[in-house]
């Protein structure tokens, strides 16, 4: 992964392949046209204060994500200047938004694939900006190469070039504890988020439930937390009817993985539950042609939970975090669950399966009830759960539901704080009636309209009484089928990882729960 350093060196004398600067759209009240952002003063001065005009001549407007290259001025050791748009210039007393910095750094890091070193002279007004720029660089430089010829060995991307080797963050103070701490946090969270991307991008013939469980065990040994794995025999014995019902049709048997990070001074307990369908064919209710190709990503919720628990352990957060990964492969076969079958869940409730492609809620139901038995202060589940949520919120925003309005709002605020678009969604009680069954306690399907909300109502049935709970439906942003943007690559995105880590931090700080 790209190495990050803090540097107070002058931009002109720094040996690098490129210098990255920020530009913005000037506001009518302050200035018109393109504005050179703080951090690029030395570059602007070398152009006799005319850098904005030069960039405008080249077509730059300062729009977010826009990138313009030009030769460095005389006297600079770096041969190239890369100007990245930050969007609208902030007000006179305001700083640039961390997410704008994160995205700009990501765009530059991706474009500078193949470069050995780049200096990032973006606006830095404190540790928050350092962290945002660091995250943007590391997330933007990401590529998944393990399946290419010698890809895992030489780290080469599709175009044959290695990711950006080193990024020097100008304006960062190497001896400042706050700056060093922000950079270290950025490295930890970005490394684990990128690990979740690797898992999402991994082909399903490599990432079976058993293989996923083994990966968590290796991480636990490295980072000092505990793992308990229930295999198919233990799941049958324990009465986990939801997980076994979904995974019963595959030769790759299911697993329930419990990750336990404990801090000796912690007095709060946050439980995270992730949907881990390592491949979703739809089962007997087979998905139509054209809907199967990306279904390796249906374990993105479990990947996010895994990454968040490892991050909490590496950061040493003063909170107990338990992660539950409900891992199964949903396949059609003679042993697969059928529409009309009734499953007895781990909670004891029975569920009539009307559609085997509504399988995520079945594995989550068992994991939610298992998490509830420890009576945590709060439970947050994460899942690529419903196409209905994609229709409602699009491909870049995840939905948040829950049984406590204040907690739901706090989760939303945490998501927005770390730069993950999210929206609060209701749980209308009238939709619950559609899930009643004539032969079981409830069914796994409700009305077609509002399907994402019904799924949330279904999950609520398996949360222990009195436990605060939120549900994140990340079906839209978990897998990017379009082109890369900002620091988001094509393929697995790592959606919700940063939100979960921030929730763990807030819990540790006593500001949540």
Coordinates of C-alpha atoms in Angstrom, one line a residue:
X1 CA 0.0 0.0 0.0
X2 CA 1.1 3.6 -0.6
X3 CA 3.4 4.9 2.1
X4 CA 2.3 8.1 3.8
X5 CA 4.7 10.7 5.4
X6 CA 4.2 14.1 7.0
X7 CA 6.4 16.8 5.6
X8 CA 7.2 20.5 6.3
X9 CA 9.5 20.7 3.3
X10 CA 9.2 23.5 0.8
X11 CA 7.3 22.3 -2.3
X12 CA 9.9 23.7 -4.7
X13 CA 12.8 21.6 -3.2
X14 CA 11.0 18.4 -2.7
X15 CA 12.0 15.5 -5.0
X16 CA 8.9 13.9 -6.3
X17 CA 7.1 12.9 -9.5
X18 CA 4.3 15.4 -9.0
X19 CA 2.9 18.1 -6.7
X20 CA -0.8 17.9 -6.0
X21 CA -2.6 21.1 -5.3
X22 CA -6.3 22.1 -4.8
X23 CA -8.4 24.6 -6.7
X24 CA -11.9 25.7 -6.1
X25 CA -14.8 27.6 -7.5
X26 CA -14.7 31.1 -6.2
X27 CA -17.8 32.4 -4.4
X28 CA -19.5 35.5 -5.8
X29 CA -19.1 37.3 -2.4
X30 CA -15.3 36.8 -2.3
X31 CA -13.9 36.2 -5.8
X32 CA -15.0 35.2 -9.2
X33 CA -13.6 32.3 -11.2
X34 CA -11.0 29.8 -10.2
X35 CA -9.4 30.0 -6.7
X36 CA -6.1 28.4 -5.8
X37 CA -6.6 26.7 -2.4
X38 CA -4.3 27.1 0.6
X39 CA -1.3 24.9 0.5
X40 CA -0.4 25.8 -3.1
X41 CA 1.0 29.3 -2.3
X42 CA 4.6 28.4 -3.4
X43 CA 3.4 27.0 -6.7
X44 CA 1.2 30.1 -7.3
X45 CA 4.1 32.4 -6.5
X46 CA 6.3 30.6 -8.9
X47 CA 3.7 31.4 -11.6
X48 CA 3.9 35.1 -10.5
X49 CA 0.4 34.7 -8.9
X50 CA -1.2 33.8 -12.2
X51 CA -1.7 30.1 -11.6
X52 CA -5.5 30.4 -11.5
X53 CA -5.5 32.1 -14.9
X54 CA -3.2 29.5 -16.4
X55 CA -5.5 26.7 -15.1
X56 CA -8.6 28.4 -16.4
X57 CA -7.0 28.7 -19.8
X58 CA -6.5 24.9 -19.7
X59 CA -10.2 24.5 -18.9
X60 CA -10.2 24.1 -15.1
X61 CA -13.2 25.3 -13.2
X62 CA -12.5 24.0 -9.7
X63 CA -15.4 21.5 -9.9
X64 CA -15.1 18.6 -7.5
X65 CA -13.1 15.7 -8.9
X66 CA -11.9 17.7 -11.9
X67 CA -8.2 17.2 -12.6
X68 CA -5.8 19.3 -14.6
X69 CA -2.1 18.6 -15.3
X70 CA 0.6 21.2 -16.2
X71 CA 4.4 21.5 -16.1
X72 CA 5.9 22.7 -12.9
X73 CA 7.4 26.2 -12.8
X74 CA 11.1 26.8 -13.1
X75 CA 13.1 25.9 -10.0
X76 CA 10.8 23.0 -8.9
X77 CA 12.3 19.6 -8.6
X78 CA 9.0 17.9 -9.3
X79 CA 8.3 18.1 -13.0
X80 CA 4.5 18.0 -12.8
X81 CA 1.7 19.9 -11.1
X82 CA -1.6 18.2 -10.6
X83 CA -4.5 20.5 -9.8
X84 CA -7.6 18.8 -8.4
X85 CA -11.0 20.5 -8.0
X86 CA -12.4 20.9 -4.4
X87 CA -15.8 22.3 -5.4
X88 CA -17.1 25.5 -4.0
X89 CA -14.7 27.7 -2.0
X90 CA -15.7 27.7 1.7
X91 CA -16.8 30.9 3.5
X92 CA -14.2 33.3 4.9
X93 CA -14.0 31.7 8.3
X94 CA -14.6 28.1 7.2
X95 CA -12.3 25.3 6.3
X96 CA -12.5 23.0 3.3
X97 CA -14.8 20.1 3.9
X98 CA -12.9 16.9 4.9
X99 CA -14.8 14.9 2.3
X100 CA -13.8 17.3 -0.5
X101 CA -10.2 16.8 0.6
X102 CA -10.6 13.1 0.8
X103 CA -12.1 12.9 -2.7
X104 CA -9.6 15.2 -4.2
X105 CA -6.7 13.2 -2.8
X106 CA -8.3 10.0 -4.1
X107 CA -8.6 11.3 -7.6
X108 CA -5.0 12.4 -7.6
X109 CA -3.7 9.1 -6.1
X110 CA -5.6 7.1 -8.8
X111 CA -4.3 9.3 -11.6
X112 CA -0.7 9.0 -10.3
X113 CA -0.6 5.2 -10.6
X114 CA 2.9 4.3 -11.6
X115 CA 4.5 7.2 -9.8
X116 CA 7.1 6.6 -7.1
X117 CA 6.4 9.7 -5.0
X118 CA 4.0 12.6 -5.0
X119 CA 3.7 15.7 -2.7
X120 CA 0.2 16.6 -1.7
X121 CA -0.1 20.3 -1.0
X122 CA -3.8 20.4 -0.3
X123 CA -5.3 22.7 2.4
X124 CA -4.3 21.6 5.9
X125 CA -5.9 23.4 8.9
X126 CA -5.4 20.7 11.5
X127 CA -5.4 16.9 12.2
X128 CA -8.8 16.4 10.6
X129 CA -7.5 17.5 7.2
X130 CA -4.4 15.3 7.6
X131 CA -6.6 12.3 8.3
X132 CA -9.0 13.0 5.4
X133 CA -6.1 13.5 2.9
X134 CA -4.4 10.4 4.1
X135 CA -7.5 8.3 3.8
X136 CA -8.2 9.7 0.3
X137 CA -4.7 8.8 -0.9
X138 CA -4.8 5.3 0.5
X139 CA -8.3 4.5 -0.7
X140 CA -7.8 6.2 -4.1
X141 CA -4.6 4.2 -4.8
X142 CA -6.4 0.9 -4.2
X143 CA -6.5 -1.8 -6.8
X144 CA -7.4 -5.5 -6.7
X145 CA -4.7 -7.6 -8.5
X146 CA -4.7 -10.9 -6.7
X147 CA -6.3 -12.8 -9.6
X148 CA -4.0 -11.5 -12.3
X149 CA -0.9 -13.3 -13.4
X150 CA 1.6 -12.7 -10.6
X151 CA -0.6 -9.8 -9.5
X152 CA -0.4 -10.6 -5.8
X153 CA 3.4 -10.9 -6.1
X154 CA 4.3 -7.8 -7.9
X155 CA 1.4 -5.5 -7.0
X156 CA 0.7 -4.5 -10.5
X157 CA -2.6 -2.9 -11.6
X158 CA -4.5 -3.7 -14.8
X159 CA -2.4 -1.2 -16.8
X160 CA 0.8 -2.8 -15.7
X161 CA 1.7 0.0 -13.3
X162 CA 2.2 -0.2 -9.6
X163 CA 0.1 2.0 -7.3
X164 CA 1.6 5.3 -6.1
X165 CA 4.6 4.4 -4.0
X166 CA 4.7 7.3 -1.5
X167 CA 2.7 10.4 -0.7
X168 CA 4.2 13.2 1.3
X169 CA 1.5 15.3 3.0
X170 CA 2.8 18.9 3.0
X171 CA 1.7 21.0 5.9
X172 CA 1.7 17.9 8.2
X173 CA 4.0 18.2 11.2
X174 CA 6.0 15.1 11.7
X175 CA 6.6 15.9 15.4
X176 CA 3.0 17.0 16.2
X177 CA 1.2 14.3 18.2
X178 CA -2.2 15.2 16.9
X179 CA -1.0 15.1 13.3
X180 CA 0.8 11.8 13.8
X181 CA -2.3 10.3 15.5
X182 CA -4.6 11.4 12.6
X183 CA -2.2 9.9 10.1
X184 CA -1.9 6.6 12.0
X185 CA -5.7 6.4 12.3
X186 CA -6.1 7.0 8.6
X187 CA -3.6 4.3 7.8
X188 CA -5.3 1.8 10.1
X189 CA -8.9 2.4 8.9
X190 CA -7.8 2.6 5.2
X191 CA -5.9 -0.7 5.4
X192 CA -8.8 -2.5 6.9
X193 CA -11.3 -0.9 4.5
X194 CA -9.1 -2.0 1.6
X195 CA -9.0 -5.4 3.2
X196 CA -12.8 -5.5 3.0
X197 CA -12.7 -4.4 -0.6
X198 CA -10.3 -7.4 -1.3
X199 CA -12.9 -9.7 0.3
X200 CA -15.7 -8.3 -1.7
X201 CA -13.8 -8.5 -5.0
X202 CA -12.6 -12.0 -4.3
X203 CA -14.2 -14.6 -6.6
X204 CA -16.7 -16.8 -4.8
X205 CA -14.8 -20.0 -5.6
X206 CA -12.0 -18.7 -3.4
X207 CA -14.1 -17.0 -0.7
X208 CA -16.4 -19.7 0.7
X209 CA -17.8 -19.4 4.2
X210 CA -15.1 -21.7 5.4
X211 CA -12.3 -19.6 3.7
X212 CA -13.8 -16.3 5.1
X213 CA -13.8 -17.8 8.6
X214 CA -10.1 -18.8 8.2
X215 CA -9.2 -15.3 7.2
X216 CA -10.8 -13.9 10.3
X217 CA -8.9 -16.4 12.4
X218 CA -5.6 -15.3 10.9
X219 CA -6.4 -11.6 11.6
X220 CA -7.3 -12.4 15.2
X221 CA -3.9 -14.0 15.8
X222 CA -2.2 -10.9 14.3
X223 CA -4.2 -8.2 16.1
X224 CA -5.1 -9.8 19.4
X225 CA -8.8 -10.5 19.5
X226 CA -10.7 -13.7 19.8
X227 CA -12.6 -15.7 17.2
X228 CA -15.2 -18.4 17.6
X229 CA -16.4 -20.3 14.5
X230 CA -19.5 -22.4 14.4
X231 CA -19.5 -24.9 11.5
X232 CA -22.5 -26.6 10.0
X233 CA -22.6 -29.3 12.6
X234 CA -22.5 -26.8 15.4
X235 CA -25.2 -24.7 13.7
X236 CA -27.5 -27.7 13.4
X237 CA -26.9 -28.6 17.0
X238 CA -27.5 -25.0 18.2
X239 CA -30.7 -24.6 16.2
X240 CA -29.6 -21.9 13.8
X241 CA -32.4 -22.7 11.3
X242 CA -32.0 -19.5 9.3
X243 CA -28.3 -19.9 8.5
X244 CA -28.6 -23.6 7.9
X245 CA -31.8 -23.1 5.8
X246 CA -30.0 -20.7 3.5
X247 CA -26.7 -22.5 3.3
X248 CA -28.2 -26.0 3.1
X249 CA -28.2 -26.0 -0.7
X250 CA -24.5 -25.5 -1.2
X251 CA -21.5 -27.9 -1.0
X252 CA -19.8 -25.0 0.7
X253 CA -21.2 -25.3 4.2
X254 CA -22.2 -22.2 6.3
X255 CA -20.4 -20.7 9.2
X256 CA -21.3 -18.2 12.0
X257 CA -18.2 -16.3 13.1
X258 CA -18.0 -14.4 16.4
X259 CA -15.2 -11.8 16.7
X260 CA -14.6 -10.5 20.2
X261 CA -12.4 -7.4 20.9
X262 CA -12.3 -6.4 24.6
X263 CA -10.6 -3.5 26.2
X264 CA -9.8 -3.9 29.9
X265 CA -11.1 -0.5 30.8
X266 CA -14.3 -0.6 28.7
X267 CA -17.7 -0.4 30.2
X268 CA -19.7 -0.2 26.9
X269 CA -20.4 -3.1 24.5
X270 CA -21.2 -2.5 20.8
X271 CA -22.4 -5.5 18.7
X272 CA -22.0 -5.5 15.0
X273 CA -23.8 -8.0 12.7
X274 CA -22.9 -8.6 9.1
X275 CA -24.7 -10.4 6.3
X276 CA -22.1 -12.7 4.6
X277 CA -23.7 -14.4 1.6
X278 CA -20.5 -15.3 -0.2
X279 CA -22.5 -16.0 -3.3
X280 CA -26.2 -15.4 -3.9
X281 CA -27.8 -17.3 -6.8
X282 CA -31.2 -16.7 -5.4
X283 CA -31.6 -20.3 -4.5
X284 CA -34.7 -22.1 -5.8
X285 CA -36.1 -18.6 -6.5
X286 CA -33.3 -18.2 -9.0
X287 CA -32.2 -14.8 -10.0
X288 CA -32.8 -13.9 -13.7
X289 CA -30.0 -13.7 -16.2
X290 CA -28.0 -10.5 -15.8
X291 CA -28.4 -10.4 -12.0
X292 CA -25.9 -13.0 -11.0
X293 CA -22.6 -11.6 -12.1
X294 CA -21.9 -9.3 -9.1
X295 CA -23.5 -11.5 -6.5
X296 CA -20.1 -12.3 -4.9
X297 CA -20.6 -8.9 -3.3
X298 CA -23.5 -10.1 -1.1
X299 CA -21.1 -10.6 1.8
X300 CA -20.1 -6.9 1.9
X301 CA -21.9 -6.4 5.2
X302 CA -19.8 -9.1 6.9
X303 CA -16.7 -7.7 5.3
X304 CA -17.5 -4.3 6.8
X305 CA -18.1 -5.7 10.3
X306 CA -14.9 -7.7 10.1
X307 CA -12.9 -4.6 9.0
X308 CA -14.5 -2.5 11.8
X309 CA -13.6 -5.0 14.6
X310 CA -10.0 -5.3 13.4
X311 CA -9.8 -1.5 13.2
X312 CA -11.1 -1.2 16.8
X313 CA -8.5 -3.7 18.0
X314 CA -5.6 -2.0 16.1
X315 CA -6.7 1.5 17.4
X316 CA -7.0 0.1 20.9
X317 CA -10.5 1.7 21.4
X318 CA -11.8 1.7 25.0
X319 CA -14.9 -0.2 24.1
X320 CA -15.9 -3.9 23.7
X321 CA -16.8 -4.7 20.2
X322 CA -18.3 -8.0 19.1
X323 CA -18.8 -8.8 15.4
X324 CA -21.1 -11.5 14.2
X325 CA -20.6 -12.7 10.6
X326 CA -23.4 -14.8 9.2
X327 CA -21.7 -16.7 6.3
X328 CA -23.5 -18.9 3.8
X329 CA -23.7 -19.6 0.1
X330 CA -27.2 -19.5 -1.4
X331 CA -27.4 -22.2 -4.1
X332 CA -30.2 -24.3 -5.7
X333 CA -29.9 -28.0 -5.2
X334 CA -31.8 -31.0 -3.9
X335 CA -31.0 -30.0 -0.4
X336 CA -31.9 -26.3 -0.8
X337 CA -34.7 -24.6 1.1
X338 CA -37.9 -24.3 -1.0
X339 CA -40.6 -21.7 -1.2
X340 CA -43.2 -22.8 1.2
X341 CA -40.7 -24.4 3.7
X342 CA -40.9 -23.3 7.3
X343 CA -37.6 -22.7 9.2
X344 CA -37.3 -22.7 13.0
X345 CA -34.9 -19.8 13.8
X346 CA -32.4 -19.7 16.6
X347 CA -34.8 -17.5 18.5
X348 CA -37.4 -20.2 18.4
X349 CA -39.7 -18.3 16.0
X350 CA -40.8 -20.0 12.8
X351 CA -40.5 -18.4 9.4
X352 CA -42.3 -19.4 6.2
X353 CA -39.9 -18.9 3.3
X354 CA -41.9 -17.5 0.4
X355 CA -38.9 -16.4 -1.6
X356 CA -35.5 -18.0 -1.2
X357 CA -33.9 -14.9 -2.7
X358 CA -34.9 -13.0 0.5
X359 CA -32.2 -15.0 2.3
X360 CA -30.1 -12.3 3.9
X361 CA -32.8 -11.5 6.5
X362 CA -32.9 -15.2 7.4
X363 CA -29.1 -15.4 8.3
X364 CA -29.2 -12.0 9.9
X365 CA -32.1 -13.1 12.1
X366 CA -30.1 -15.9 13.7
X367 CA -27.1 -13.7 14.1
X368 CA -29.1 -10.8 15.6
X369 CA -30.6 -13.1 18.2
X370 CA -27.2 -14.6 19.0
X371 CA -25.9 -11.0 19.5
X372 CA -28.9 -10.1 21.7
X373 CA -28.1 -12.9 24.1
X374 CA -25.1 -10.9 25.3
X375 CA -27.3 -7.9 26.0
X376 CA -25.0 -5.3 24.4
X377 CA -25.6 -1.6 24.7
X378 CA -26.5 -1.4 21.0
X379 CA -26.6 -3.6 17.9
X380 CA -25.9 -2.4 14.4
X381 CA -26.4 -4.8 11.5
X382 CA -25.0 -4.2 8.0
X383 CA -26.3 -5.9 4.8
X384 CA -26.6 -5.7 1.1
X385 CA -30.2 -6.5 1.8
X386 CA -32.7 -5.2 -0.7
X387 CA -33.0 -3.9 -4.3
X388 CA -35.8 -1.8 -3.0
X389 CA -33.3 0.3 -1.1
X390 CA -31.3 0.9 -4.3
X391 CA -34.5 2.1 -6.0
X392 CA -35.2 4.4 -3.1
X393 CA -31.8 5.9 -2.5
X394 CA -29.7 5.1 -5.6
X395 CA -26.2 3.6 -5.8
X396 CA -24.2 5.9 -3.5
X397 CA -26.4 6.2 -0.4
X398 CA -27.3 3.6 2.2
X399 CA -30.5 3.5 4.3
X400 CA -30.6 3.5 8.1
X401 CA -33.5 2.1 10.1
X402 CA -33.8 1.3 13.7
X403 CA -36.0 0.9 16.8
X404 CA -34.8 4.2 18.5
X405 CA -35.0 7.5 16.7
X406 CA -32.2 9.1 18.6
X407 CA -29.8 6.3 17.9
X408 CA -30.8 6.2 14.2
X409 CA -30.1 9.9 14.0
X410 CA -26.7 9.4 15.7
X411 CA -25.8 6.7 13.2
X412 CA -26.8 9.0 10.4
X413 CA -24.7 11.8 11.9
X414 CA -21.7 9.5 12.2
X415 CA -22.0 8.4 8.6
X416 CA -22.1 11.9 7.3
X417 CA -19.2 12.9 9.5
X418 CA -16.9 10.3 7.9
X419 CA -18.1 11.0 4.4
X420 CA -20.5 8.1 3.8
X421 CA -23.8 9.3 2.3
X422 CA -26.8 7.8 4.2
X423 CA -30.4 8.5 4.8
X424 CA -32.8 7.8 7.7
X425 CA -35.7 5.5 6.7
X426 CA -38.9 4.7 8.7
X427 CA -40.3 1.4 9.8
X428 CA -44.0 1.8 9.1
X429 CA -46.0 -0.5 11.3
X430 CA -48.7 -1.1 8.7
X431 CA -46.2 -3.0 6.5
X432 CA -45.7 -5.6 9.2
X433 CA -49.1 -7.1 8.6
X434 CA -48.1 -8.2 5.1
X435 CA -45.5 -10.5 6.7
X436 CA -48.0 -12.6 8.6
X437 CA -48.1 -16.3 7.7
X438 CA -51.0 -18.8 7.9
X439 CA -48.6 -21.6 8.9
X440 CA -45.7 -19.9 10.8
X441 CA -45.0 -17.0 13.1
X442 CA -44.2 -14.8 10.2
X443 CA -43.0 -15.0 6.5
X444 CA -39.9 -13.7 5.0
X445 CA -41.7 -11.6 2.4
X446 CA -44.1 -8.7 2.6
X447 CA -45.5 -6.2 0.1
X448 CA -43.5 -5.5 -3.0
X449 CA -43.8 -1.7 -2.4
X450 CA -41.7 -0.7 0.6
X451 CA -39.7 -4.0 0.5
X452 CA -36.6 -2.5 2.1
X453 CA -38.7 -1.2 5.0
X454 CA -40.4 -4.5 5.5
X455 CA -37.0 -6.2 5.6
X456 CA -36.1 -3.8 8.5
X457 CA -39.4 -4.7 10.3
X458 CA -38.6 -8.4 9.8
X459 CA -35.1 -8.0 11.4
X460 CA -36.5 -6.1 14.3
X461 CA -38.4 -9.2 15.3
X462 CA -35.1 -10.8 16.2
X463 CA -33.6 -8.1 18.3
X464 CA -33.7 -8.7 22.0
X465 CA -36.2 -6.7 24.0
X466 CA -34.9 -3.4 25.3
X467 CA -31.8 -3.4 23.1
X468 CA -31.1 -0.4 20.9
X469 CA -30.7 -1.4 17.3
X470 CA -30.0 0.1 13.9
X471 CA -30.0 -1.6 10.4
X472 CA -27.9 -0.3 7.5
X473 CA -29.0 -1.5 4.1
X474 CA -25.9 -0.9 1.9
X475 CA -27.2 -2.6 -1.2
X476 CA -26.6 0.5 -3.3
X477 CA -23.1 1.7 -2.4
X478 CA -21.5 -1.6 -1.5
X479 CA -20.4 -2.5 -5.1
X480 CA -19.6 0.1 -7.8
X481 CA -20.5 -1.3 -11.2
X482 CA -19.7 2.0 -12.9
X483 CA -16.4 3.9 -13.3
X484 CA -14.2 5.0 -10.4
X485 CA -14.9 8.4 -8.8
X486 CA -13.2 10.2 -6.0
X487 CA -11.5 7.6 -3.8
X488 CA -14.1 5.0 -4.8
X489 CA -12.9 2.2 -7.2
X490 CA -14.9 0.0 -9.5
X491 CA -16.0 -3.1 -7.6
X492 CA -16.1 -3.5 -3.9
X493 CA -16.2 -0.1 -2.1
X494 CA -15.9 -0.9 1.6
X495 CA -19.2 0.9 2.3
X496 CA -20.1 1.4 6.0
X497 CA -16.6 0.5 7.4
X498 CA -15.8 4.1 8.4
X499 CA -19.3 4.6 9.9
X500 CA -18.9 1.5 12.1
X501 CA -15.5 2.5 13.2
X502 CA -16.7 6.0 14.1
X503 CA -19.6 4.5 16.0
X504 CA -17.1 2.4 18.0
X505 CA -15.1 5.5 18.7
X506 CA -18.1 7.5 19.8
X507 CA -19.2 4.6 22.1
X508 CA -15.7 4.5 23.6
X509 CA -15.8 8.3 24.2
X510 CA -19.2 8.0 26.0
X511 CA -21.0 10.0 23.3
X512 CA -23.2 7.1 22.1
X513 CA -25.3 4.6 24.0

